[in-house]
GROMACS .gro file of N, CA and C in nm:
model
  546
    1UNK      N    1  -2.279  -1.647  -1.157
    1UNK     CA    2  -2.245  -1.524  -1.225
    1UNK      C    3  -2.143  -1.448  -1.140
    2UNK      N    4  -2.048  -1.385  -1.209
    2UNK     CA    5  -1.944  -1.308  -1.142
    2UNK      C    6  -1.980  -1.160  -1.146
    3UNK      N    7  -1.985  -1.099  -1.028
    3UNK     CA    8  -2.016  -0.957  -1.013
    3UNK      C    9  -1.891  -0.889  -0.958
    4UNK      N   10  -1.843  -0.789  -1.031
    4UNK     CA   11  -1.726  -0.713  -0.987
    4UNK      C   12  -1.767  -0.569  -0.965
    5UNK      N   13  -1.743  -0.520  -0.845
    5UNK     CA   14  -1.770  -0.380  -0.812
    5UNK      C   15  -1.638  -0.306  -0.801
    6UNK      N   16  -1.634  -0.189  -0.864
    6UNK     CA   17  -1.515  -0.104  -0.855
    6UNK      C   18  -1.557   0.026  -0.789
    7UNK      N   19  -1.501   0.051  -0.672
    7UNK     CA   20  -1.530   0.171  -0.595
    7UNK      C   21  -1.414   0.268  -0.607
    8UNK      N   22  -1.445   0.389  -0.652
    8UNK     CA   23  -1.338   0.488  -0.665
    8UNK      C   24  -1.339   0.589  -0.550
    9UNK      N   25  -1.421   0.565  -0.451
    9UNK     CA   26  -1.424   0.655  -0.336
    9UNK      C   27  -1.288   0.659  -0.267
   10UNK      N   28  -1.238   0.777  -0.236
   10UNK     CA   29  -1.113   0.784  -0.162
   10UNK      C   30  -1.131   0.745  -0.015
   11UNK      N   31  -1.258   0.744   0.029
   11UNK     CA   32  -1.287   0.714   0.170
   11UNK      C   33  -1.348   0.575   0.184
   12UNK      N   34  -1.281   0.488   0.255
   12UNK     CA   35  -1.340   0.359   0.288
   12UNK      C   36  -1.462   0.388   0.376
   13UNK      N   37  -1.576   0.336   0.334
   13UNK     CA   38  -1.699   0.367   0.407
   13UNK      C   39  -1.761   0.498   0.365
   14UNK      N   40  -1.708   0.559   0.258
   14UNK     CA   41  -1.770   0.679   0.202
   14UNK      C   42  -1.903   0.643   0.139
   15UNK      N   43  -1.980   0.742   0.102
   15UNK     CA   44  -2.117   0.719   0.055
   15UNK      C   45  -2.124   0.627  -0.067
   16UNK      N   46  -2.043   0.651  -0.169
   16UNK     CA   47  -2.048   0.563  -0.286
   16UNK      C   48  -1.992   0.425  -0.253
   17UNK      N   49  -1.894   0.419  -0.163
   17UNK     CA   50  -1.837   0.291  -0.121
   17UNK      C   51  -1.941   0.207  -0.047
   18UNK      N   52  -2.021   0.271   0.037
   18UNK     CA   53  -2.127   0.200   0.111
   18UNK      C   54  -2.231   0.145   0.014
   19UNK      N   55  -2.271   0.226  -0.086
   19UNK     CA   56  -2.368   0.178  -0.184
   19UNK      C   57  -2.312   0.060  -0.263
   20UNK      N   58  -2.186   0.064  -0.291
   20UNK     CA   59  -2.119  -0.046  -0.358
   20UNK      C   60  -2.131  -0.174  -0.275
   21UNK      N   61  -2.104  -0.163  -0.146
   21UNK     CA   62  -2.114  -0.278  -0.055
   21UNK      C   63  -2.257  -0.331  -0.047
   22UNK      N   64  -2.355  -0.241  -0.047
   22UNK     CA   65  -2.495  -0.285  -0.041
   22UNK      C   66  -2.534  -0.360  -0.168
   23UNK      N   67  -2.488  -0.313  -0.283
   23UNK     CA   68  -2.514  -0.384  -0.408
   23UNK      C   69  -2.456  -0.525  -0.399
   24UNK      N   70  -2.333  -0.535  -0.353
   24UNK     CA   71  -2.268  -0.666  -0.343
   24UNK      C   72  -2.337  -0.756  -0.242
   25UNK      N   73  -2.388  -0.700  -0.134
   25UNK     CA   74  -2.462  -0.781  -0.036
   25UNK      C   75  -2.584  -0.844  -0.102
   26UNK      N   76  -2.658  -0.766  -0.179
   26UNK     CA   77  -2.773  -0.819  -0.250
   26UNK      C   78  -2.733  -0.926  -0.349
   27UNK      N   79  -2.625  -0.904  -0.422
   27UNK     CA   80  -2.576  -1.001  -0.520
   27UNK      C   81  -2.532  -1.131  -0.453
   28UNK      N   82  -2.463  -1.119  -0.339
   28UNK     CA   83  -2.420  -1.238  -0.265
   28UNK      C   84  -2.540  -1.318  -0.219
   29UNK      N   85  -2.642  -1.249  -0.167
   29UNK     CA   86  -2.762  -1.319  -0.119
   29UNK      C   87  -2.838  -1.385  -0.234
   30UNK      N   88  -2.820  -1.334  -0.355
   30UNK     CA   89  -2.883  -1.396  -0.472
   30UNK      C   90  -2.800  -1.514  -0.523
   31UNK      N   91  -2.684  -1.537  -0.462
   31UNK     CA   92  -2.602  -1.651  -0.498
   31UNK      C   93  -2.492  -1.623  -0.598
   32UNK      N   94  -2.467  -1.497  -0.626
   32UNK     CA   95  -2.363  -1.460  -0.721
   32UNK      C   96  -2.226  -1.457  -0.654
   33UNK      N   97  -2.125  -1.482  -0.732
   33UNK     CA   98  -1.986  -1.468  -0.686
   33UNK      C   99  -1.951  -1.321  -0.697
   34UNK      N  100  -1.900  -1.262  -0.590
   34UNK     CA  101  -1.874  -1.118  -0.590
   34UNK      C  102  -1.728  -1.087  -0.555
   35UNK      N  103  -1.685  -0.972  -0.604
   35UNK     CA  104  -1.553  -0.919  -0.571
   35UNK      C  105  -1.562  -0.768  -0.575
   36UNK      N  106  -1.477  -0.702  -0.497
   36UNK     CA  107  -1.474  -0.557  -0.493
   36UNK      C  108  -1.330  -0.509  -0.503
   37UNK      N  109  -1.312  -0.405  -0.580
   37UNK     CA  110  -1.183  -0.340  -0.591
   37UNK      C  111  -1.201  -0.196  -0.545
   38UNK      N  112  -1.118  -0.155  -0.448
   38UNK     CA  113  -1.115  -0.015  -0.405
   38UNK      C  114  -0.997   0.051  -0.473
   39UNK      N  115  -1.024   0.139  -0.567
   39UNK     CA  116  -0.918   0.201  -0.644
   39UNK      C  117  -0.822   0.283  -0.557
   40UNK      N  118  -0.871   0.333  -0.444
   40UNK     CA  119  -0.784   0.410  -0.353
   40UNK      C  120  -0.672   0.324  -0.295
   41UNK      N  121  -0.690   0.194  -0.298
   41UNK     CA  122  -0.590   0.102  -0.245
   41UNK      C  123  -0.499   0.045  -0.353
   42UNK      N  124  -0.515   0.094  -0.474
   42UNK     CA  125  -0.439   0.043  -0.588
   42UNK      C  126  -0.345   0.149  -0.643
   43UNK      N  127  -0.238   0.103  -0.702
   43UNK     CA  128  -0.143   0.191  -0.769
   43UNK      C  129  -0.171   0.182  -0.919
   44UNK      N  130  -0.233   0.287  -0.974
   44UNK     CA  131  -0.266   0.290  -1.116
   44UNK      C  132  -0.216   0.422  -1.175
   45UNK      N  133  -0.127   0.410  -1.270
   45UNK     CA  134  -0.076   0.529  -1.338
   45UNK      C  135  -0.167   0.563  -1.455
   46UNK      N  136  -0.168   0.689  -1.496
   46UNK     CA  137  -0.248   0.727  -1.613
   46UNK      C  138  -0.195   0.661  -1.741
   47UNK      N  139  -0.282   0.646  -1.839
   47UNK     CA  140  -0.243   0.593  -1.969
   47UNK      C  141  -0.146   0.690  -2.035
   48UNK      N  142  -0.041   0.635  -2.095
   48UNK     CA  143   0.058   0.716  -2.165
   48UNK      C  144   0.023   0.737  -2.312
   49UNK      N  145  -0.082   0.670  -2.360
   49UNK     CA  146  -0.121   0.675  -2.502
   49UNK      C  147  -0.006   0.635  -2.593
   50UNK      N  148   0.076   0.539  -2.548
   50UNK     CA  149   0.190   0.493  -2.626
   50UNK      C  150   0.150   0.388  -2.729
   51UNK      N  151   0.032   0.328  -2.711
   51UNK     CA  152  -0.024   0.225  -2.801
   51UNK      C  153   0.057   0.096  -2.803
   52UNK      N  154   0.147   0.076  -2.708
   52UNK     CA  155   0.222  -0.049  -2.702
   52UNK      C  156   0.135  -0.169  -2.671
   53UNK      N  157   0.014  -0.146  -2.626
   53UNK     CA  158  -0.079  -0.255  -2.594
   53UNK      C  159  -0.166  -0.292  -2.714
   54UNK      N  160  -0.150  -0.223  -2.826
   54UNK     CA  161  -0.236  -0.244  -2.943
   54UNK      C  162  -0.155  -0.296  -3.062
   55UNK      N  163  -0.177  -0.423  -3.100
   55UNK     CA  164  -0.104  -0.479  -3.214
   55UNK      C  165  -0.128  -0.401  -3.344
   56UNK      N  166  -0.246  -0.344  -3.359
   56UNK     CA  167  -0.277  -0.270  -3.481
   56UNK      C  168  -0.190  -0.145  -3.496
   57UNK      N  169  -0.130  -0.102  -3.386
   57UNK     CA  170  -0.043   0.017  -3.389
   57UNK      C  171   0.104  -0.023  -3.376
   58UNK      N  172   0.133  -0.151  -3.397
   58UNK     CA  173   0.270  -0.199  -3.384
   58UNK      C  174   0.306  -0.240  -3.243
   59UNK      N  175   0.205  -0.249  -3.154
   59UNK     CA  176   0.230  -0.285  -3.015
   59UNK      C  177   0.226  -0.435  -2.991
   60UNK      N  178   0.216  -0.472  -2.867
   60UNK     CA  179   0.221  -0.611  -2.825
   60UNK      C  180   0.095  -0.688  -2.867
   61UNK      N  181   0.115  -0.810  -2.911
   61UNK     CA  182   0.002  -0.894  -2.955
   61UNK      C  183  -0.081  -0.944  -2.838
   62UNK      N  184  -0.023  -0.947  -2.719
   62UNK     CA  185  -0.097  -0.998  -2.603
   62UNK      C  186  -0.171  -0.887  -2.528
   63UNK      N  187  -0.172  -0.766  -2.582
   63UNK     CA  188  -0.245  -0.652  -2.525
   63UNK      C  189  -0.203  -0.616  -2.383
   64UNK      N  190  -0.077  -0.641  -2.350
   64UNK     CA  191  -0.030  -0.602  -2.217
   64UNK      C  192   0.025  -0.460  -2.220
   65UNK      N  193   0.006  -0.392  -2.112
   65UNK     CA  194   0.054  -0.256  -2.097
   65UNK      C  195   0.200  -0.257  -2.051
   66UNK      N  196   0.274  -0.160  -2.096
   66UNK     CA  197   0.415  -0.151  -2.057
   66UNK      C  198   0.432  -0.104  -1.912
   67UNK      N  199   0.328  -0.042  -1.857
   67UNK     CA  200   0.337   0.007  -1.720
   67UNK      C  201   0.319  -0.109  -1.623
   68UNK      N  202   0.400  -0.111  -1.521
   68UNK     CA  203   0.393  -0.217  -1.421
   68UNK      C  204   0.329  -0.161  -1.295
   69UNK      N  205   0.197  -0.181  -1.286
   69UNK     CA  206   0.123  -0.136  -1.170
   69UNK      C  207   0.007  -0.233  -1.147
   70UNK      N  208  -0.092  -0.194  -1.072
   70UNK     CA  209  -0.201  -0.285  -1.036
   70UNK      C  210  -0.306  -0.302  -1.146
   71UNK      N  211  -0.292  -0.232  -1.256
   71UNK     CA  212  -0.397  -0.235  -1.357
   71UNK      C  213  -0.409  -0.370  -1.427
   72UNK      N  214  -0.302  -0.444  -1.443
   72UNK     CA  215  -0.310  -0.575  -1.510
   72UNK      C  216  -0.406  -0.667  -1.435
   73UNK      N  217  -0.397  -0.668  -1.304
   73UNK     CA  218  -0.487  -0.750  -1.220
   73UNK      C  219  -0.632  -0.703  -1.235
   74UNK      N  220  -0.654  -0.574  -1.237
   74UNK     CA  221  -0.789  -0.519  -1.251
   74UNK      C  222  -0.846  -0.553  -1.387
   75UNK      N  223  -0.767  -0.540  -1.492
   75UNK     CA  224  -0.813  -0.574  -1.626
   75UNK      C  225  -0.858  -0.719  -1.635
   76UNK      N  226  -0.781  -0.808  -1.576
   76UNK     CA  227  -0.818  -0.950  -1.580
   76UNK      C  228  -0.953  -0.972  -1.512
   77UNK      N  229  -0.975  -0.906  -1.399
   77UNK     CA  230  -1.103  -0.921  -1.329
   77UNK      C  231  -1.218  -0.862  -1.410
   78UNK      N  232  -1.193  -0.751  -1.478
   78UNK     CA  233  -1.297  -0.691  -1.563
   78UNK      C  234  -1.332  -0.784  -1.679
   79UNK      N  235  -1.234  -0.847  -1.739
   79UNK     CA  236  -1.259  -0.939  -1.849
   79UNK      C  237  -1.341  -1.059  -1.801
   80UNK      N  238  -1.311  -1.110  -1.683
   80UNK     CA  239  -1.377  -1.230  -1.630
   80UNK      C  240  -1.517  -1.204  -1.575
   81UNK      N  241  -1.545  -1.084  -1.531
   81UNK     CA  242  -1.675  -1.052  -1.471
   81UNK      C  243  -1.786  -1.051  -1.575
   82UNK      N  244  -1.905  -1.088  -1.531
   82UNK     CA  245  -2.023  -1.079  -1.618
   82UNK      C  246  -2.101  -0.951  -1.588
   83UNK      N  247  -2.096  -0.909  -1.461
   83UNK     CA  248  -2.161  -0.785  -1.418
   83UNK      C  249  -2.053  -0.695  -1.360
   84UNK      N  250  -2.054  -0.569  -1.402
   84UNK     CA  251  -1.958  -0.471  -1.352
   84UNK      C  252  -2.035  -0.354  -1.291
   85UNK      N  253  -1.999  -0.320  -1.168
   85UNK     CA  254  -2.058  -0.206  -1.098
   85UNK      C  255  -1.949  -0.101  -1.084
   86UNK      N  256  -1.976   0.018  -1.136
   86UNK     CA  257  -1.881   0.129  -1.124
   86UNK      C  258  -1.941   0.232  -1.029
   87UNK      N  259  -1.876   0.251  -0.916
   87UNK     CA  260  -1.926   0.343  -0.812
   87UNK      C  261  -1.829   0.459  -0.796
   88UNK      N  262  -1.882   0.581  -0.813
   88UNK     CA  263  -1.795   0.698  -0.803
   88UNK      C  264  -1.865   0.813  -0.731
   89UNK      N  265  -1.792   0.884  -0.648
   89UNK     CA  266  -1.844   1.011  -0.601
   89UNK      C  267  -1.836   1.112  -0.716
   90UNK      N  268  -1.922   1.210  -0.712
   90UNK     CA  269  -1.921   1.315  -0.814
   90UNK      C  270  -1.848   1.436  -0.756
   91UNK      N  271  -1.740   1.474  -0.821
   91UNK     CA  272  -1.661   1.589  -0.781
   91UNK      C  273  -1.668   1.693  -0.892
   92UNK      N  274  -1.714   1.811  -0.859
   92UNK     CA  275  -1.727   1.919  -0.957
   92UNK      C  276  -1.803   1.871  -1.081
   93UNK      N  277  -1.908   1.792  -1.055
   93UNK     CA  278  -2.001   1.743  -1.157
   93UNK      C  279  -1.939   1.645  -1.255
   94UNK      N  280  -1.833   1.577  -1.216
   94UNK     CA  281  -1.768   1.475  -1.298
   94UNK      C  282  -1.738   1.353  -1.211
   95UNK      N  283  -1.708   1.240  -1.276
   95UNK     CA  284  -1.660   1.125  -1.200
   95UNK      C  285  -1.526   1.162  -1.138
   96UNK      N  286  -1.488   1.092  -1.035
   96UNK     CA  287  -1.361   1.126  -0.971
   96UNK      C  288  -1.243   1.076  -1.054
   97UNK      N  289  -1.125   1.128  -1.026
   97UNK     CA  290  -1.005   1.102  -1.106
   97UNK      C  291  -0.964   0.955  -1.105
   98UNK      N  292  -0.983   0.887  -0.994
   98UNK     CA  293  -0.944   0.746  -0.989
   98UNK      C  294  -1.023   0.664  -1.089
   99UNK      N  295  -1.154   0.688  -1.097
   99UNK     CA  296  -1.238   0.613  -1.190
   99UNK      C  297  -1.197   0.644  -1.334
  100UNK      N  298  -1.175   0.770  -1.364
  100UNK     CA  299  -1.138   0.807  -1.501
  100UNK      C  300  -1.003   0.747  -1.539
  101UNK      N  301  -0.908   0.747  -1.448
  101UNK     CA  302  -0.777   0.687  -1.476
  101UNK      C  303  -0.792   0.538  -1.504
  102UNK      N  304  -0.872   0.468  -1.423
  102UNK     CA  305  -0.894   0.325  -1.442
  102UNK      C  306  -0.960   0.300  -1.578
  103UNK      N  307  -1.061   0.378  -1.613
  103UNK     CA  308  -1.128   0.361  -1.742
  103UNK      C  309  -1.029   0.381  -1.856
  104UNK      N  310  -0.949   0.487  -1.850
  104UNK     CA  311  -0.852   0.512  -1.957
  104UNK      C  312  -0.755   0.396  -1.974
  105UNK      N  313  -0.716   0.334  -1.865
  105UNK     CA  314  -0.621   0.222  -1.871
  105UNK      C  315  -0.685   0.094  -1.924
  106UNK      N  316  -0.815   0.092  -1.939
  106UNK     CA  317  -0.882  -0.025  -1.998
  106UNK      C  318  -0.854  -0.038  -2.148
  107UNK      N  319  -0.792   0.064  -2.205
  107UNK     CA  320  -0.761   0.064  -2.348
  107UNK      C  321  -0.691  -0.065  -2.392
  108UNK      N  322  -0.605  -0.117  -2.309
  108UNK     CA  323  -0.529  -0.237  -2.345
  108UNK      C  324  -0.620  -0.357  -2.375
  109UNK      N  325  -0.732  -0.371  -2.304
  109UNK     CA  326  -0.812  -0.494  -2.317
  109UNK      C  327  -0.962  -0.470  -2.329
  110UNK      N  328  -1.005  -0.349  -2.359
  110UNK     CA  329  -1.149  -0.321  -2.359
  110UNK      C  330  -1.226  -0.406  -2.460
  111UNK      N  331  -1.162  -0.447  -2.570
  111UNK     CA  332  -1.232  -0.529  -2.670
  111UNK      C  333  -1.264  -0.668  -2.616
  112UNK      N  334  -1.195  -0.710  -2.511
  112UNK     CA  335  -1.221  -0.840  -2.450
  112UNK      C  336  -1.337  -0.835  -2.350
  113UNK      N  337  -1.382  -0.716  -2.316
  113UNK     CA  338  -1.489  -0.699  -2.217
  113UNK      C  339  -1.624  -0.703  -2.289
  114UNK      N  340  -1.658  -0.819  -2.341
  114UNK     CA  341  -1.778  -0.834  -2.423
  114UNK      C  342  -1.897  -0.881  -2.340
  115UNK      N  343  -2.014  -0.833  -2.379
  115UNK     CA  344  -2.139  -0.879  -2.319
  115UNK      C  345  -2.157  -0.845  -2.172
  116UNK      N  346  -2.096  -0.740  -2.126
  116UNK     CA  347  -2.103  -0.704  -1.984
  116UNK      C  348  -2.234  -0.633  -1.951
  117UNK      N  349  -2.283  -0.661  -1.832
  117UNK     CA  350  -2.396  -0.586  -1.775
  117UNK      C  351  -2.335  -0.485  -1.679
  118UNK      N  352  -2.365  -0.357  -1.699
  118UNK     CA  353  -2.306  -0.253  -1.615
  118UNK      C  354  -2.412  -0.181  -1.532
  119UNK      N  355  -2.375  -0.155  -1.408
  119UNK     CA  356  -2.454  -0.073  -1.316
  119UNK      C  357  -2.366   0.042  -1.274
  120UNK      N  358  -2.426   0.158  -1.258
  120UNK     CA  359  -2.353   0.277  -1.216
  120UNK      C  360  -2.407   0.326  -1.083
  121UNK      N  361  -2.317   0.361  -0.992
  121UNK     CA  362  -2.352   0.420  -0.864
  121UNK      C  363  -2.283   0.557  -0.859
  122UNK      N  364  -2.362   0.660  -0.838
  122UNK     CA  365  -2.307   0.795  -0.828
  122UNK      C  366  -2.360   0.861  -0.701
  123UNK      N  367  -2.272   0.927  -0.629
  123UNK     CA  368  -2.312   1.003  -0.512
  123UNK      C  369  -2.265   1.147  -0.529
  124UNK      N  370  -2.346   1.239  -0.479
  124UNK     CA  371  -2.314   1.381  -0.493
  124UNK      C  372  -2.378   1.460  -0.380
  125UNK      N  373  -2.317   1.568  -0.343
  125UNK     CA  374  -2.374   1.657  -0.240
  125UNK      C  375  -2.500   1.725  -0.291
  126UNK      N  376  -2.501   1.761  -0.418
  126UNK     CA  377  -2.617   1.824  -0.480
  126UNK      C  378  -2.735   1.725  -0.478
  127UNK      N  379  -2.851   1.766  -0.431
  127UNK     CA  380  -2.963   1.672  -0.420
  127UNK      C  381  -3.031   1.636  -0.552
  128UNK      N  382  -3.003   1.707  -0.658
  128UNK     CA  383  -3.069   1.681  -0.787
  128UNK      C  384  -2.996   1.571  -0.864
  129UNK      N  385  -3.072   1.479  -0.924
  129UNK     CA  386  -3.011   1.375  -1.007
  129UNK      C  387  -2.930   1.436  -1.121
  130UNK      N  388  -2.971   1.552  -1.170
  130UNK     CA  389  -2.900   1.617  -1.280
  130UNK      C  390  -2.754   1.646  -1.243
  131UNK      N  391  -2.725   1.654  -1.115
  131UNK     CA  392  -2.588   1.680  -1.070
  131UNK      C  393  -2.492   1.570  -1.114
  132UNK      N  394  -2.545   1.453  -1.143
  132UNK     CA  395  -2.462   1.339  -1.179
  132UNK      C  396  -2.456   1.315  -1.330
  133UNK      N  397  -2.522   1.397  -1.409
  133UNK     CA  398  -2.532   1.370  -1.552
  133UNK      C  399  -2.397   1.369  -1.624
  134UNK      N  400  -2.309   1.462  -1.592
  134UNK     CA  401  -2.179   1.463  -1.657
  134UNK      C  402  -2.097   1.340  -1.619
  135UNK      N  403  -2.104   1.302  -1.493
  135UNK     CA  404  -2.034   1.180  -1.450
  135UNK      C  405  -2.091   1.059  -1.521
  136UNK      N  406  -2.223   1.052  -1.530
  136UNK     CA  407  -2.287   0.940  -1.600
  136UNK      C  408  -2.253   0.940  -1.749
  137UNK      N  409  -2.242   1.056  -1.808
  137UNK     CA  410  -2.204   1.063  -1.949
  137UNK      C  411  -2.068   0.999  -1.971
  138UNK      N  412  -1.974   1.024  -1.881
  138UNK     CA  413  -1.842   0.963  -1.892
  138UNK      C  414  -1.847   0.812  -1.873
  139UNK      N  415  -1.925   0.766  -1.776
  139UNK     CA  416  -1.939   0.621  -1.753
  139UNK      C  417  -2.006   0.555  -1.873
  140UNK      N  418  -2.106   0.622  -1.927
  140UNK     CA  419  -2.175   0.567  -2.044
  140UNK      C  420  -2.087   0.568  -2.168
  141UNK      N  421  -1.997   0.664  -2.177
  141UNK     CA  422  -1.900   0.664  -2.286
  141UNK      C  423  -1.813   0.540  -2.281
  142UNK      N  424  -1.772   0.502  -2.162
  142UNK     CA  425  -1.695   0.378  -2.144
  142UNK      C  426  -1.778   0.259  -2.189
  143UNK      N  427  -1.901   0.252  -2.143
  143UNK     CA  428  -1.991   0.142  -2.179
  143UNK      C  429  -2.004   0.130  -2.330
  144UNK      N  430  -2.016   0.243  -2.399
  144UNK     CA  431  -2.032   0.242  -2.544
  144UNK      C  432  -1.913   0.181  -2.615
  145UNK      N  433  -1.798   0.181  -2.553
  145UNK     CA  434  -1.678   0.123  -2.614
  145UNK      C  435  -1.669  -0.028  -2.593
  146UNK      N  436  -1.746  -0.082  -2.502
  146UNK     CA  437  -1.740  -0.225  -2.472
  146UNK      C  438  -1.835  -0.301  -2.565
  147UNK      N  439  -1.787  -0.403  -2.634
  147UNK     CA  440  -1.873  -0.477  -2.726
  147UNK      C  441  -1.993  -0.542  -2.655
  148UNK      N  442  -2.110  -0.516  -2.707
  148UNK     CA  443  -2.235  -0.576  -2.658
  148UNK      C  444  -2.262  -0.551  -2.510
  149UNK      N  445  -2.216  -0.440  -2.457
  149UNK     CA  446  -2.241  -0.407  -2.316
  149UNK      C  447  -2.380  -0.349  -2.302
  150UNK      N  448  -2.436  -0.365  -2.182
  150UNK     CA  449  -2.572  -0.318  -2.154
  150UNK      C  450  -2.575  -0.243  -2.021
  151UNK      N  451  -2.634  -0.125  -2.021
  151UNK     CA  452  -2.657  -0.052  -1.897
  151UNK      C  453  -2.780  -0.111  -1.831
  152UNK      N  454  -2.766  -0.156  -1.707
  152UNK     CA  455  -2.876  -0.223  -1.638
  152UNK      C  456  -2.936  -0.141  -1.525
  153UNK      N  457  -2.870  -0.036  -1.482
  153UNK     CA  458  -2.926   0.046  -1.376
  153UNK      C  459  -2.832   0.153  -1.326
  154UNK      N  460  -2.894   0.259  -1.272
  154UNK     CA  461  -2.820   0.368  -1.210
  154UNK      C  462  -2.875   0.387  -1.069
  155UNK      N  463  -2.787   0.397  -0.974
  155UNK     CA  464  -2.824   0.424  -0.836
  155UNK      C  465  -2.774   0.564  -0.803
  156UNK      N  466  -2.868   0.651  -0.772
  156UNK     CA  467  -2.836   0.791  -0.743
  156UNK      C  468  -2.831   0.813  -0.592
  157UNK      N  469  -2.714   0.841  -0.542
  157UNK     CA  470  -2.699   0.879  -0.402
  157UNK      C  471  -2.681   1.030  -0.393
  158UNK      N  472  -2.769   1.103  -0.459
  158UNK     CA  473  -2.757   1.249  -0.460
  158UNK      C  474  -2.811   1.306  -0.329
  159UNK      N  475  -2.756   1.419  -0.289
  159UNK     CA  476  -2.794   1.481  -0.163
  159UNK      C  477  -2.720   1.422  -0.044
  160UNK      N  478  -2.613   1.349  -0.071
  160UNK     CA  479  -2.531   1.288   0.035
  160UNK      C  480  -2.396   1.360   0.039
  161UNK      N  481  -2.379   1.446   0.134
  161UNK     CA  482  -2.256   1.525   0.146
  161UNK      C  483  -2.158   1.462   0.244
  162UNK      N  484  -2.199   1.453   0.368
  162UNK     CA  485  -2.110   1.401   0.472
  162UNK      C  486  -2.106   1.250   0.470
  163UNK      N  487  -1.993   1.197   0.515
  163UNK     CA  488  -1.980   1.053   0.526
  163UNK      C  489  -2.090   1.002   0.619
  164UNK      N  490  -2.159   0.899   0.574
  164UNK     CA  491  -2.269   0.842   0.652
  164UNK      C  492  -2.407   0.893   0.613
  165UNK      N  493  -2.414   1.001   0.537
  165UNK     CA  494  -2.545   1.052   0.492
  165UNK      C  495  -2.623   0.946   0.417
  166UNK      N  496  -2.553   0.857   0.350
  166UNK     CA  497  -2.618   0.758   0.264
  166UNK      C  498  -2.701   0.657   0.344
  167UNK      N  499  -2.671   0.642   0.473
  167UNK     CA  500  -2.746   0.546   0.555
  167UNK      C  501  -2.891   0.588   0.575
  168UNK      N  502  -2.921   0.714   0.550
  168UNK     CA  503  -3.059   0.764   0.562
  168UNK      C  504  -3.120   0.792   0.424
  169UNK      N  505  -3.062   0.736   0.322
  169UNK     CA  506  -3.100   0.766   0.185
  169UNK      C  507  -3.171   0.646   0.121
  170UNK      N  508  -3.274   0.668   0.039
  170UNK     CA  509  -3.342   0.556  -0.028
  170UNK      C  510  -3.250   0.476  -0.121
  171UNK      N  511  -3.139   0.534  -0.164
  171UNK     CA  512  -3.047   0.463  -0.253
  171UNK      C  513  -2.987   0.340  -0.186
  172UNK      N  514  -2.982   0.338  -0.053
  172UNK     CA  515  -2.926   0.224   0.019
  172UNK      C  516  -3.006   0.098  -0.011
  173UNK      N  517  -3.137   0.107  -0.004
  173UNK     CA  518  -3.223  -0.008  -0.034
  173UNK      C  519  -3.224  -0.038  -0.184
  174UNK      N  520  -3.219   0.066  -0.266
  174UNK     CA  521  -3.217   0.046  -0.410
  174UNK      C  522  -3.091  -0.030  -0.454
  175UNK      N  523  -2.977   0.002  -0.396
  175UNK     CA  524  -2.853  -0.068  -0.429
  175UNK      C  525  -2.864  -0.216  -0.393
  176UNK      N  526  -2.920  -0.245  -0.277
  176UNK     CA  527  -2.937  -0.382  -0.233
  176UNK      C  528  -3.029  -0.457  -0.330
  177UNK      N  529  -3.140  -0.395  -0.366
  177UNK     CA  530  -3.239  -0.457  -0.455
  177UNK      C  531  -3.177  -0.484  -0.594
  178UNK      N  532  -3.106  -0.386  -0.648
  178UNK     CA  533  -3.044  -0.405  -0.779
  178UNK      C  534  -2.940  -0.516  -0.775
  179UNK      N  535  -2.867  -0.526  -0.665
  179UNK     CA  536  -2.770  -0.634  -0.650
  179UNK      C  537  -2.836  -0.770  -0.651
  180UNK      N  538  -2.947  -0.782  -0.585
  180UNK     CA  539  -3.022  -0.909  -0.582
  180UNK      C  540  -3.075  -0.946  -0.719
  181UNK      N  541  -3.109  -0.844  -0.798
  181UNK     CA  542  -3.171  -0.867  -0.930
  181UNK      C  543  -3.070  -0.871  -1.043
  182UNK      N  544  -2.943  -0.848  -1.011
  182UNK     CA  545  -2.842  -0.847  -1.119
  182UNK      C  546  -2.843  -0.980  -1.188
   0.00000   0.00000   0.00000
């Protein structure tokens, strides 16, 4: 099984990034093929809503985007993966901008992302799980657009403010366990 984790943390080794790595460690130990994309290391422009990627709107039949950036590579990996992990820090009670930009750019090929199992990782300074609800609503909105997609778990790294706080958090073990069980 192919497991693809997408980390939108701007900080390598940030709290959501660490949870992403722990999930992948569990998945690797379970024998799954894993890959990770750090959106902070990618050049992704926002969607122009030009519809050139949609044949139904007079666009390209091959669903390619007119923008030349790293999104084509990411889309291919999303289509090929069976399990997708979306990890985002929560900023002002929403997913971060990198994750939202990546999701919007999935418009070109989202219909090809069928039967995916999705896991969500959210980290926030606020210790209450409710602090992540708006971010989760956005992630779940994406899931609802994918044909036959299934939400398989949420890992809450709430109450993690400073880099490294997550190492003392129960979410660290939960991410590992969910990765093994993916």
